[in-house]
Amino acid sequence: MAIEVRGVSKRFGDFVALEDVSITVADGALTALLGPSGSGKSTLLRIIAGLETPDSGEVVIDEQDVTASPARNRGVGFVFQHYAPFKHMTVHDNVAFGLSVRKRPKEEIRGRVEELLALVRLDGLAGRYPSQLSGGQLQRMALARALAVQPRVLLLDEPFGALDAQVRAELREWLRKLHEEIHVTTIFVTHDQEEAMEVAEQIVVMNKGRIEQAGAPRELYESPANEFVMSFIGPVNRLGDAFVRPHDIQILAEDDGTGTEALVERVVHLGFEVRVELKLPDGREIWAQVTREEAQQLELSQGQILSVRLPAPRVFAS
Amino acid sequence: MSSNPAGVVGFSPASSGRQLGRGPASEAAARAKSARRRQLGFRAIALGYLALLLLAPVAMIFYRTFEHGLSPVWNAVSAPNAQHAFWLSIEIVAIAVPLNTIFGIGMALLLERGRFWGKSALGLLIDLPFAISPVVVGLSLVLVYGKTGWLGDWLAEQGIQVIFSVPGMVIATAVVSLPFVVRETMPVLRELGTDAEQAAETLGASAWQAFWRVTLPGIRWGVVYGVVLTTARALGEFGAVSIVSGRIEGQTQTLPLYVQDRFENFDITGAYTAAVVLALLALATLLAMNLLTRRAHRGTAI
């Protein structure tokens, strides 16, 4: 179901959490709310869920104004950052909760829970308690619990924030596949631009309670609307008011007179990618990204003086 | 700490200067030994303190009660006034404790979750029964509910007698044991947080369903502990009840009042026997809690 947020503002005391925020999420889309902490992304998610009331503005789900309706009537599935498990219930009872408060017949509940546990690959763990599960398993249980009531919209608050790097990468991949399978409109909050780029079809970049830019990951990377988006998404060199992507800097094999002199301060091998830290004659420091092969061909080494070609830098009107 | 001697080692900065020449192994052994000695010392002090203040007096009561065999004890227990006092105590506890449990959970929710003006003042007020002497509580109840009291005329018109009867004793007991459930529930409620409740809400639960299915099970061990303390306090209450009851034999005499009465009338066996019954009731309450918590840990449902 499509979600629309229109002109929403929210204050907590003197702190402005959201200021006149509007977004549109298409039916079935997978969207990331991306921004640093304090940017208002979690508040926006909670307002969509009905866990927080906006000071002004509207929330529309499936062409229906839900601004005044409580969370339980909105048909949203919400996955909390720390999973919010019901610790006194087994995994089965956790997942069954939404169905059992709706007084569904026992048989139906059992069948549905089994189906969901298989979907999130927790079959066989139905009788365990949350304290006996790992972080990744808790995450998947929380997801199954949210999906049990067949929500119109799935909302996830920092879904991978509390997991270690490897489990995180696995779950990301898995979430994307799951979304392809069940196609429920999904919004997730993250502060990790890589995560947003990898999982989402659409990214909404937020900062200080406002939306900086919304669009497909590639669009944001290639044509950022402003300084904030440019520096928040993807690596960047800052030269005064101008910005240059590290992979746009060309290191020349021979000085043909078109380049600028630069001193190699450090060469860092990161596998396929090599990071070359350079110092320009005027003392400014930048870094360039080259492939392993390029680095070999150029025979890069520390202390070397070579010639680089800088692309036309991007300048944003402030 | 008793199972972790290493934790105690920190108390003594090892005087390495004097121990030069000794191997690190023997040095560690010596340190462990002195730590163990120190620990035994601490334990002896703690046990001695408990023995003098608690174990010896209670043991003496048991000893004195059964000194002359079982038949005087049996006679004392089956005395009509003793029986009446026992059942009256049970009755008062059975009314006051549930009242304080419901009130206590509600108040804990209000103080922990609510945002309103005068919250800290209310929190202070809740603790007042701890600070005020029970005798003062009793007297103030007489001033409100007594014959010449503030509500006295109105109550008399309705034909309700509060002071010198069971309602007044229940009120007095409830007042002095008021803070326990509130104070034991509040920290558990804080630790539980609101995430699980909000999760229940997004899953379609009403506020009432969320409370019964998520909040209450989440705080139940805090509540149980509060109930146990309330029960123990209510059973033993003397001062406030003594004033509002009028201490009428066979009518408004609870077990603690009965103990005092027997003692003053030189019926030592009667006094000791009733005291032992009180002690056993308290012990049963503590045991019940212990069993409940142990089951909870085994069920990993905490």
Coordinates of C-alpha atoms in Angstrom, one line a residue:
Chain A
M1 CA 0.0 0.0 0.0
A2 CA 1.3 3.5 -0.8
I3 CA 2.3 5.7 2.1
E4 CA 2.1 9.5 2.0
V5 CA 3.4 11.9 4.6
R6 CA 2.3 15.5 4.1
G7 CA 3.9 18.4 5.9
V8 CA 4.6 16.7 9.2
S9 CA 6.3 18.6 12.0
K10 CA 7.2 17.4 15.4
R11 CA 8.9 19.0 18.4
F12 CA 10.1 17.5 21.7
G13 CA 10.3 20.5 24.0
D14 CA 12.7 22.9 22.3
F15 CA 14.2 20.2 20.0
V16 CA 12.8 20.3 16.5
A17 CA 12.7 16.6 15.4
L18 CA 10.8 17.1 12.1
E19 CA 10.1 20.2 10.2
D20 CA 7.5 20.2 7.4
V21 CA 8.5 16.7 6.1
S22 CA 6.7 15.2 3.1
I23 CA 7.5 11.9 1.5
T24 CA 5.7 9.5 -0.9
V25 CA 6.4 5.8 -0.9
A26 CA 5.0 3.7 -3.8
D27 CA 3.0 0.6 -3.2
G28 CA 5.4 -2.4 -2.7
A29 CA 8.5 -0.3 -2.6
L30 CA 11.5 -0.8 -0.4
T31 CA 12.6 2.5 1.0
A32 CA 15.4 3.6 3.4
L33 CA 15.3 6.6 5.6
L34 CA 18.9 7.5 5.8
G35 CA 20.5 10.1 8.0
P36 CA 22.9 10.8 11.0
S37 CA 21.6 10.4 14.5
G38 CA 19.2 13.2 15.5
S39 CA 18.1 13.7 11.9
G40 CA 14.5 12.7 12.8
K41 CA 14.4 9.5 10.8
S42 CA 13.2 7.3 13.7
T43 CA 10.7 9.9 14.7
L44 CA 9.3 9.9 11.2
L45 CA 9.0 6.1 11.2
R46 CA 7.3 6.2 14.6
I47 CA 4.8 8.8 13.3
I48 CA 4.0 6.6 10.3
A49 CA 3.4 3.7 12.7
G50 CA 1.2 5.8 15.0
L51 CA 3.6 5.4 18.0
E52 CA 4.1 9.2 18.0
T53 CA 1.6 11.9 17.1
P54 CA 2.7 14.7 14.8
D55 CA 2.2 18.3 15.9
S56 CA 1.0 19.1 12.4
G57 CA 0.6 17.4 9.0
E58 CA -1.0 14.2 7.8
V59 CA -0.1 10.5 7.4
V60 CA -2.0 8.7 4.6
I61 CA -1.8 5.0 4.1
D62 CA -3.5 3.5 1.1
E63 CA -5.4 6.8 0.4
Q64 CA -6.8 6.8 3.9
D65 CA -5.9 9.5 6.4
V66 CA -4.7 7.6 9.5
T67 CA -3.3 10.6 11.3
A68 CA -5.8 10.3 14.1
S69 CA -6.0 6.5 14.3
P70 CA -4.1 4.6 17.0
A71 CA -1.2 2.3 16.0
R72 CA -3.3 -0.9 16.5
N73 CA -5.7 0.1 13.7
R74 CA -3.2 1.2 11.1
G75 CA -2.2 -2.3 9.8
V76 CA 1.5 -1.6 10.2
G77 CA 4.1 -4.2 11.2
F78 CA 6.8 -2.6 13.3
V79 CA 10.2 -4.1 14.1
F80 CA 11.9 -2.3 16.9
Q81 CA 15.6 -1.6 17.0
H82 CA 16.2 -3.9 20.0
Y83 CA 13.5 -6.3 18.8
A84 CA 11.2 -5.7 21.8
P85 CA 10.6 -9.5 22.3
F86 CA 8.0 -10.6 24.8
K87 CA 10.5 -12.3 27.1
H88 CA 8.0 -14.4 29.0
M89 CA 6.7 -16.0 25.9
T90 CA 8.1 -18.7 23.6
V91 CA 9.1 -17.9 20.1
H92 CA 5.8 -19.5 19.0
D93 CA 3.7 -17.3 21.3
N94 CA 5.6 -14.2 20.3
V95 CA 4.8 -14.8 16.6
A96 CA 1.2 -15.8 17.5
F97 CA 0.6 -12.7 19.6
G98 CA -1.1 -10.6 16.9
L99 CA -3.4 -13.4 15.8
S100 CA -4.3 -14.4 19.4
V101 CA -5.3 -10.9 20.4
R102 CA -7.6 -11.0 17.3
K103 CA -9.1 -14.2 18.7
R104 CA -8.3 -16.4 15.7
P105 CA -9.0 -20.1 16.0
K106 CA -6.1 -22.1 17.4
E107 CA -5.7 -24.3 14.3
E108 CA -5.3 -21.3 12.1
I109 CA -2.8 -19.7 14.4
R110 CA -0.6 -22.8 14.6
G111 CA -0.5 -23.2 10.8
R112 CA 0.3 -19.5 10.2
V113 CA 3.0 -19.5 12.9
E114 CA 4.7 -22.6 11.4
E115 CA 4.6 -21.0 8.0
L116 CA 6.2 -17.8 9.2
L117 CA 8.9 -19.5 11.2
A118 CA 9.8 -21.4 8.1
L119 CA 9.9 -18.2 6.1
V120 CA 12.3 -16.6 8.6
R121 CA 14.2 -19.9 9.0
L122 CA 13.5 -20.4 12.7
D123 CA 11.6 -23.7 12.3
G124 CA 12.4 -26.0 15.1
L125 CA 13.0 -23.1 17.6
A126 CA 9.3 -22.5 18.3
G127 CA 9.6 -23.7 21.9
R128 CA 12.5 -21.6 22.8
Y129 CA 12.4 -18.4 24.9
P130 CA 13.9 -15.1 23.5
S131 CA 16.8 -15.3 26.0
Q132 CA 17.9 -18.5 24.2
L133 CA 18.2 -16.9 20.8
S134 CA 21.1 -15.0 19.2
G135 CA 20.7 -11.4 18.0
G136 CA 20.1 -12.4 14.4
Q137 CA 17.5 -15.0 15.4
L138 CA 15.7 -12.4 17.6
Q139 CA 15.7 -10.1 14.7
R140 CA 14.0 -12.7 12.5
M141 CA 11.5 -13.6 15.2
A142 CA 10.6 -9.9 15.5
L143 CA 10.1 -9.8 11.8
A144 CA 7.9 -13.0 11.8
R145 CA 5.8 -11.5 14.6
A146 CA 5.3 -8.3 12.6
L147 CA 4.4 -10.2 9.5
A148 CA 1.9 -12.5 11.2
V149 CA -0.9 -10.0 11.1
Q150 CA -0.4 -9.4 7.4
P151 CA 0.4 -5.7 7.7
R152 CA -0.2 -3.3 4.9
V153 CA 3.1 -1.7 5.6
L154 CA 6.3 -3.0 7.2
L155 CA 8.4 -0.5 9.2
L156 CA 11.9 -1.4 10.6
D157 CA 13.8 0.8 13.0
E158 CA 17.6 0.3 12.5
P159 CA 17.0 -3.3 11.8
F160 CA 20.7 -4.3 11.6
G161 CA 22.1 -1.8 14.0
A162 CA 22.7 -4.2 16.9
L163 CA 24.2 -7.1 15.0
D164 CA 27.8 -7.9 14.2
A165 CA 29.1 -7.3 10.7
Q166 CA 28.8 -10.8 9.3
V167 CA 25.2 -11.5 10.5
R168 CA 24.4 -8.0 9.3
A169 CA 25.5 -8.6 5.8
E170 CA 23.6 -11.9 5.7
L171 CA 20.4 -10.4 7.0
R172 CA 20.6 -7.5 4.5
E173 CA 20.7 -9.9 1.6
W174 CA 18.0 -11.9 3.2
L175 CA 15.7 -8.9 3.8
R176 CA 16.0 -7.9 0.2
K177 CA 15.1 -11.4 -1.0
L178 CA 12.2 -11.6 1.5
H179 CA 10.9 -8.3 0.1
E180 CA 11.0 -9.7 -3.4
E181 CA 9.0 -12.6 -2.2
I182 CA 6.2 -11.0 -0.2
H183 CA 6.3 -7.5 -1.7
V184 CA 4.9 -5.6 1.2
T185 CA 5.6 -1.8 1.2
T186 CA 8.6 -1.5 3.5
I187 CA 10.4 1.4 5.1
F188 CA 13.6 1.0 7.1
V189 CA 15.6 3.4 9.1
T190 CA 19.4 3.4 8.9
H191 CA 22.4 5.6 9.5
D192 CA 24.6 3.4 7.3
Q193 CA 24.7 4.7 3.7
E194 CA 26.2 1.4 2.5
E195 CA 23.3 -0.5 3.9
A196 CA 20.8 1.9 2.4
M197 CA 22.5 1.7 -1.0
E198 CA 22.6 -2.1 -0.9
V199 CA 19.1 -2.9 0.2
A200 CA 16.8 0.0 -0.7
E201 CA 15.1 0.8 -4.0
Q202 CA 14.6 4.4 -2.9
I203 CA 16.5 6.4 -0.3
V204 CA 15.2 9.4 1.6
V205 CA 18.2 11.4 3.0
M206 CA 17.4 13.3 6.2
N207 CA 19.3 15.8 8.2
K208 CA 18.3 18.0 11.1
G209 CA 14.6 17.2 10.8
R210 CA 14.4 17.9 7.1
I211 CA 14.6 15.9 3.9
E212 CA 17.7 16.7 1.9
Q213 CA 16.9 14.5 -1.1
A214 CA 14.9 11.5 -2.1
G215 CA 15.6 9.2 -5.0
A216 CA 17.1 6.0 -6.3
P217 CA 20.5 5.1 -4.8
R218 CA 22.3 5.7 -8.1
E219 CA 20.6 9.0 -8.6
L220 CA 21.6 10.3 -5.2
Y221 CA 25.2 9.2 -5.8
E222 CA 25.5 10.6 -9.3
S223 CA 23.6 13.8 -8.9
P224 CA 23.4 14.8 -5.3
A225 CA 21.2 17.8 -4.7
N226 CA 23.5 19.4 -2.2
E227 CA 26.7 19.3 -0.1
F228 CA 25.2 17.2 2.6
V229 CA 24.0 14.4 0.3
M230 CA 27.3 14.5 -1.6
S231 CA 29.3 14.0 1.5
F232 CA 26.9 11.6 3.2
I233 CA 26.6 9.2 0.3
G234 CA 29.8 7.8 -1.0
P235 CA 33.4 8.8 -0.4
V236 CA 34.4 12.4 -1.1
N237 CA 37.3 14.8 -1.2
R238 CA 36.7 18.4 -0.1
L239 CA 38.7 21.1 -1.7
G240 CA 37.4 24.4 -0.2
D241 CA 33.8 24.7 -1.5
A242 CA 34.3 22.1 -4.1
F243 CA 33.9 18.3 -3.9
V244 CA 35.6 15.6 -5.9
R245 CA 34.9 11.8 -5.8
P246 CA 38.2 9.9 -5.1
H247 CA 37.6 7.6 -8.1
D248 CA 37.3 10.6 -10.4
I249 CA 40.9 11.5 -9.7
Q250 CA 43.2 10.3 -12.5
I251 CA 46.8 9.4 -11.8
L252 CA 48.8 9.9 -15.0
A253 CA 51.5 7.5 -16.0
E254 CA 53.5 10.3 -17.7
D255 CA 53.4 14.0 -17.0
D256 CA 51.9 15.4 -20.3
G257 CA 51.6 18.9 -18.9
T258 CA 47.9 18.7 -18.3
G259 CA 48.1 17.4 -14.7
T260 CA 49.0 18.8 -11.3
E261 CA 52.0 17.6 -9.3
A262 CA 51.3 15.5 -6.2
L263 CA 53.3 13.8 -3.6
V264 CA 52.3 10.2 -2.6
E265 CA 52.1 10.2 1.2
R266 CA 50.7 6.7 1.7
V267 CA 49.4 3.8 -0.3
V268 CA 46.8 1.6 1.4
H269 CA 45.9 -1.8 -0.2
L270 CA 42.3 -2.7 0.6
G271 CA 42.1 -5.8 -1.6
F272 CA 40.8 -4.9 -5.0
E273 CA 40.7 -1.2 -4.2
V274 CA 43.9 0.8 -3.4
R275 CA 43.7 4.1 -1.6
V276 CA 46.3 6.7 -2.5
E277 CA 46.8 9.6 -0.2
L278 CA 48.2 12.6 -1.9
K279 CA 49.5 16.0 -1.1
L280 CA 49.1 18.8 -3.6
P281 CA 51.8 21.6 -4.1
D282 CA 49.6 24.1 -2.2
G283 CA 49.5 21.8 0.8
R284 CA 46.0 20.4 0.4
E285 CA 45.5 16.7 1.0
I286 CA 43.2 14.5 -1.1
W287 CA 43.0 10.8 -1.7
A288 CA 42.4 8.9 -4.9
Q289 CA 40.9 5.5 -5.4
V290 CA 42.5 3.2 -8.0
T291 CA 42.3 -0.5 -8.7
R292 CA 45.0 -3.0 -7.7
E293 CA 46.0 -3.3 -11.3
E294 CA 46.3 0.4 -11.9
A295 CA 48.4 0.7 -8.7
Q296 CA 50.8 -2.0 -10.0
Q297 CA 51.1 -0.5 -13.5
L298 CA 51.9 2.9 -12.0
E299 CA 54.4 1.4 -9.5
L300 CA 53.0 3.6 -6.8
S301 CA 55.2 4.0 -3.7
Q302 CA 55.4 6.4 -0.8
G303 CA 57.4 9.6 -1.4
Q304 CA 56.9 9.4 -5.1
I305 CA 56.0 12.6 -7.0
L306 CA 53.6 12.1 -9.8
S307 CA 51.0 13.9 -11.9
V308 CA 47.3 13.8 -11.3
R309 CA 44.3 15.1 -13.3
L310 CA 41.5 16.5 -11.2
P311 CA 38.0 16.4 -12.7
A312 CA 35.8 19.5 -12.8
P313 CA 34.8 19.7 -9.1
R314 CA 31.2 19.9 -8.1
V315 CA 30.2 23.1 -6.3
F316 CA 26.9 23.6 -4.6
A317 CA 25.3 26.9 -4.2
S318 CA 24.8 27.4 -0.4
Chain B
M1 CA 31.9 -12.5 46.3
S2 CA 32.3 -15.7 48.3
S3 CA 33.0 -17.8 45.2
N4 CA 35.4 -15.3 43.8
P5 CA 38.5 -14.8 45.9
A6 CA 40.1 -12.9 43.0
G7 CA 37.7 -10.1 43.6
V8 CA 39.0 -9.6 47.1
V9 CA 42.6 -9.5 46.1
G10 CA 42.0 -6.0 44.8
F11 CA 41.7 -4.8 48.4
S12 CA 45.4 -5.4 49.1
P13 CA 48.0 -3.9 46.9
A14 CA 50.6 -6.6 46.9
S15 CA 53.8 -5.4 48.7
S16 CA 56.0 -6.7 45.9
G17 CA 59.1 -5.1 47.4
R18 CA 59.2 -7.5 50.3
Q19 CA 58.4 -10.5 48.2
L20 CA 61.3 -10.2 45.8
G21 CA 63.0 -13.5 45.2
R22 CA 59.8 -15.4 45.6
G23 CA 58.5 -17.0 42.4
P24 CA 55.3 -15.5 40.9
A25 CA 53.5 -18.7 41.6
S26 CA 54.1 -18.8 45.3
E27 CA 53.4 -15.1 45.5
A28 CA 50.0 -15.7 44.0
A29 CA 49.4 -18.6 46.3
A30 CA 50.2 -16.4 49.3
R31 CA 47.9 -13.7 48.1
A32 CA 45.1 -16.1 47.5
K33 CA 45.6 -17.5 51.0
S34 CA 45.5 -14.1 52.7
A35 CA 42.4 -13.3 50.6
R36 CA 40.7 -16.4 51.8
R37 CA 41.6 -15.6 55.4
R38 CA 40.2 -12.1 55.0
Q39 CA 37.0 -13.5 53.5
L40 CA 36.5 -15.9 56.3
G41 CA 36.8 -13.0 58.7
F42 CA 34.2 -11.0 56.9
R43 CA 31.9 -14.0 56.9
A44 CA 32.3 -14.6 60.6
I45 CA 31.5 -10.9 61.3
A46 CA 28.3 -11.0 59.2
L47 CA 27.1 -14.3 60.6
G48 CA 27.9 -13.2 64.2
Y49 CA 25.9 -10.0 63.7
L50 CA 22.9 -11.9 62.3
A51 CA 23.1 -14.5 65.1
L52 CA 23.1 -11.9 67.9
L53 CA 20.3 -9.8 66.4
L54 CA 18.1 -12.3 64.7
L55 CA 18.9 -16.0 65.0
A56 CA 19.4 -16.2 68.8
P57 CA 16.2 -14.4 69.8
V58 CA 14.0 -16.3 67.4
A59 CA 15.6 -19.6 68.4
M60 CA 15.0 -18.7 72.1
I61 CA 11.3 -18.2 71.4
F62 CA 11.1 -21.6 69.7
Y63 CA 13.0 -23.2 72.5
R64 CA 10.9 -21.6 75.3
T65 CA 7.7 -22.5 73.5
F66 CA 8.4 -26.2 73.3
E67 CA 10.3 -26.4 76.6
H68 CA 7.5 -28.2 78.5
G69 CA 6.4 -30.5 75.7
L70 CA 3.6 -30.3 73.2
S71 CA 0.5 -30.3 75.3
P72 CA 0.7 -26.8 76.8
V73 CA 1.4 -25.6 73.2
W74 CA -1.6 -27.4 72.0
N75 CA -3.8 -25.9 74.7
A76 CA -2.5 -22.4 73.9
V77 CA -3.1 -22.8 70.2
S78 CA -6.7 -24.1 70.7
A79 CA -7.7 -21.3 73.1
P80 CA -10.8 -19.6 71.5
N81 CA -9.2 -16.1 71.7
A82 CA -6.0 -17.4 70.0
Q83 CA -8.0 -19.0 67.3
H84 CA -10.0 -15.8 66.8
A85 CA -6.9 -13.7 66.7
F86 CA -5.3 -16.0 64.1
W87 CA -8.3 -15.9 61.7
L88 CA -8.7 -12.2 62.2
S89 CA -5.1 -11.6 61.2
I90 CA -5.6 -13.8 58.1
E91 CA -8.8 -11.9 57.2
I92 CA -7.2 -8.5 57.5
V93 CA -4.2 -9.6 55.4
A94 CA -6.5 -11.2 52.8
I95 CA -8.3 -7.8 52.3
A96 CA -5.4 -5.3 52.8
V97 CA -2.8 -7.1 50.6
P98 CA -4.9 -7.4 47.4
L99 CA -6.0 -3.8 47.9
N100 CA -2.4 -2.6 48.1
T101 CA -1.4 -4.8 45.2
I102 CA -3.9 -3.3 42.8
F103 CA -3.3 0.2 44.1
G104 CA 0.5 -0.4 44.1
I105 CA 0.6 -1.5 40.5
G106 CA -1.6 1.4 39.3
M107 CA 0.5 3.9 41.3
A108 CA 3.8 2.5 40.0
L109 CA 2.5 2.8 36.4
L110 CA 1.4 6.4 37.1
L111 CA 4.7 7.4 38.7
E112 CA 6.9 5.6 36.2
R113 CA 5.0 6.3 32.9
G114 CA 2.9 9.4 33.7
R115 CA 3.9 13.0 33.0
F116 CA 2.0 15.3 35.3
W117 CA 2.5 18.2 37.6
G118 CA 3.2 17.2 41.2
K119 CA 4.6 13.8 40.3
S120 CA 7.6 14.0 42.6
A121 CA 5.4 15.2 45.5
L122 CA 3.2 12.2 44.9
G123 CA 6.2 10.0 45.0
L124 CA 7.2 11.5 48.3
L125 CA 3.7 11.0 49.7
I126 CA 3.8 7.3 48.9
D127 CA 6.9 6.9 51.1
L128 CA 5.3 8.7 54.0
P129 CA 4.0 5.5 55.8
F130 CA 7.6 4.4 56.0
A131 CA 8.6 7.6 57.7
I132 CA 5.7 8.1 60.0
S133 CA 5.5 6.0 63.2
P134 CA 2.6 3.5 63.0
V135 CA 1.2 4.9 66.2
V136 CA 0.8 8.3 64.6
V137 CA -0.9 6.6 61.6
G138 CA -3.4 5.0 64.1
L139 CA -4.1 8.2 65.9
S140 CA -4.6 10.1 62.6
L141 CA -7.1 7.5 61.5
V142 CA -9.1 7.9 64.7
L143 CA -9.1 11.7 64.0
V144 CA -10.7 11.1 60.6
Y145 CA -12.9 8.0 61.1
G146 CA -13.5 8.1 64.9
K147 CA -16.8 9.0 66.6
T148 CA -15.7 12.6 67.1
G149 CA -13.7 12.5 63.9
W150 CA -14.1 14.4 60.7
L151 CA -16.2 11.7 59.0
G152 CA -17.5 10.3 62.2
D153 CA -21.0 11.8 62.1
W154 CA -21.6 10.8 58.5
L155 CA -20.3 7.3 59.1
A156 CA -22.5 6.9 62.1
E157 CA -25.6 8.0 60.0
Q158 CA -24.7 5.3 57.5
G159 CA -24.4 2.8 60.3
I160 CA -20.8 2.0 59.5
Q161 CA -18.3 1.6 62.3
V162 CA -14.7 2.0 61.3
I163 CA -12.8 2.6 64.4
F164 CA -12.8 -0.3 67.0
S165 CA -13.8 -2.7 64.3
V166 CA -12.4 -4.6 61.3
P167 CA -12.7 -1.9 58.6
G168 CA -10.5 0.4 60.6
M169 CA -7.9 -2.3 61.2
V170 CA -7.8 -3.1 57.5
I171 CA -7.3 0.6 56.7
A172 CA -4.5 0.9 59.2
T173 CA -2.8 -2.2 57.9
A174 CA -3.2 -1.0 54.3
V175 CA -1.7 2.4 55.2
V176 CA 1.4 1.1 56.9
S177 CA 2.2 -1.5 54.2
L178 CA 1.3 0.9 51.3
P179 CA 4.7 1.6 49.8
F180 CA 6.0 -1.9 49.2
V181 CA 4.3 -2.9 46.0
V182 CA 4.8 0.5 44.5
R183 CA 8.5 0.6 45.3
E184 CA 9.2 -2.9 44.3
T185 CA 7.3 -2.6 41.0
M186 CA 8.7 0.8 39.8
P187 CA 12.3 -0.3 39.0
V188 CA 11.1 -3.5 37.2
L189 CA 8.7 -1.4 35.2
R190 CA 11.5 1.0 34.3
E191 CA 13.7 -1.9 33.2
L192 CA 10.9 -3.4 31.1
G193 CA 10.6 -0.2 29.1
T194 CA 7.8 0.6 26.7
D195 CA 9.1 -1.1 23.6
A196 CA 7.3 -4.4 24.3
E197 CA 4.0 -2.6 25.1
Q198 CA 4.3 -0.6 21.9
A199 CA 5.1 -3.8 19.9
A200 CA 1.9 -5.3 21.4
E201 CA 0.0 -2.2 20.3
T202 CA 1.2 -2.3 16.7
L203 CA 0.2 -6.0 16.7
G204 CA -3.4 -5.0 17.4
A205 CA -3.6 -5.3 21.2
S206 CA -5.8 -2.9 23.1
A207 CA -4.4 -1.1 26.1
W208 CA -6.0 -3.6 28.4
Q209 CA -4.7 -6.6 26.4
A210 CA -1.2 -5.1 26.3
F211 CA -1.3 -4.7 30.1
W212 CA -2.5 -8.2 30.9
R213 CA -0.4 -10.0 28.3
V214 CA 2.8 -8.0 28.2
T215 CA 3.2 -5.5 31.0
L216 CA 2.0 -7.6 33.9
P217 CA 3.9 -10.7 33.1
G218 CA 7.0 -8.5 32.5
I219 CA 6.8 -7.0 36.0
R220 CA 5.4 -10.0 37.9
W221 CA 8.5 -10.8 39.9
G222 CA 8.7 -7.2 41.2
V223 CA 5.0 -7.4 42.1
V224 CA 5.4 -10.8 43.8
Y225 CA 8.3 -9.5 45.9
G226 CA 6.2 -6.4 46.8
V227 CA 3.3 -8.6 47.8
V228 CA 5.5 -10.8 50.0
L229 CA 6.9 -7.8 51.8
T230 CA 3.4 -6.3 52.2
T231 CA 2.1 -9.6 53.6
A232 CA 4.9 -9.8 56.1
R233 CA 4.4 -6.2 57.2
A234 CA 0.7 -6.6 57.4
L235 CA 0.9 -9.8 59.5
G236 CA 3.2 -8.2 62.0
E237 CA 1.6 -4.7 62.2
F238 CA 1.1 -3.7 65.8
G239 CA 1.2 0.0 66.5
A240 CA -1.4 1.4 64.2
V241 CA -3.8 -1.6 64.6
S242 CA -3.4 -1.4 68.3
I243 CA -4.8 2.1 68.4
V244 CA -7.7 1.7 65.9
S245 CA -8.8 -1.7 67.1
G246 CA -9.4 -0.9 70.8
R247 CA -8.0 -4.3 71.5
I248 CA -11.2 -6.0 72.4
E249 CA -10.5 -9.7 73.3
G250 CA -12.0 -12.2 70.9
Q251 CA -13.3 -9.3 68.7
T252 CA -10.6 -6.9 67.5
Q253 CA -7.5 -8.7 68.6
T254 CA -5.0 -9.7 65.9
L255 CA -2.2 -12.1 66.5
P256 CA 0.5 -9.5 67.4
L257 CA -2.0 -7.8 69.8
Y258 CA -2.8 -11.2 71.3
V259 CA 0.9 -11.9 71.9
Q260 CA 1.2 -8.6 73.7
D261 CA -2.0 -9.3 75.7
R262 CA -0.9 -12.8 76.8
F263 CA 2.5 -11.4 77.7
E264 CA 1.1 -8.7 79.9
N265 CA -1.2 -11.3 81.6
F266 CA 1.8 -13.5 82.5
D267 CA 0.6 -16.2 80.2
I268 CA 4.1 -16.8 78.9
T269 CA 3.3 -20.0 77.0
G270 CA 0.3 -18.4 75.3
A271 CA 2.5 -15.4 74.3
Y272 CA 5.3 -17.6 73.0
T273 CA 3.1 -20.0 71.1
A274 CA 1.3 -17.1 69.3
A275 CA 4.7 -15.6 68.5
V276 CA 5.8 -18.9 67.1
V277 CA 2.7 -19.1 64.9
L278 CA 3.4 -15.5 63.7
A279 CA 7.0 -16.4 62.9
L280 CA 5.9 -19.6 61.0
L281 CA 3.5 -17.6 58.9
A282 CA 6.2 -15.1 58.0
L283 CA 8.5 -18.0 57.2
A284 CA 5.9 -19.6 55.0
T285 CA 5.5 -16.3 53.1
L286 CA 9.3 -16.1 52.5
L287 CA 9.5 -19.7 51.5
A288 CA 6.6 -19.3 49.0
M289 CA 8.5 -16.4 47.4
N290 CA 11.7 -18.3 47.3
L291 CA 10.0 -21.2 45.5
L292 CA 8.3 -18.9 43.1
T293 CA 11.5 -17.1 42.1
R294 CA 13.4 -20.3 41.8
R295 CA 10.8 -21.7 39.4
A296 CA 11.0 -18.5 37.5
H297 CA 14.7 -18.8 37.0
R298 CA 14.4 -22.4 35.9
G299 CA 11.7 -21.5 33.4
T300 CA 14.1 -18.9 31.9
A301 CA 11.1 -16.7 31.7
I302 CA 12.6 -13.7 33.4

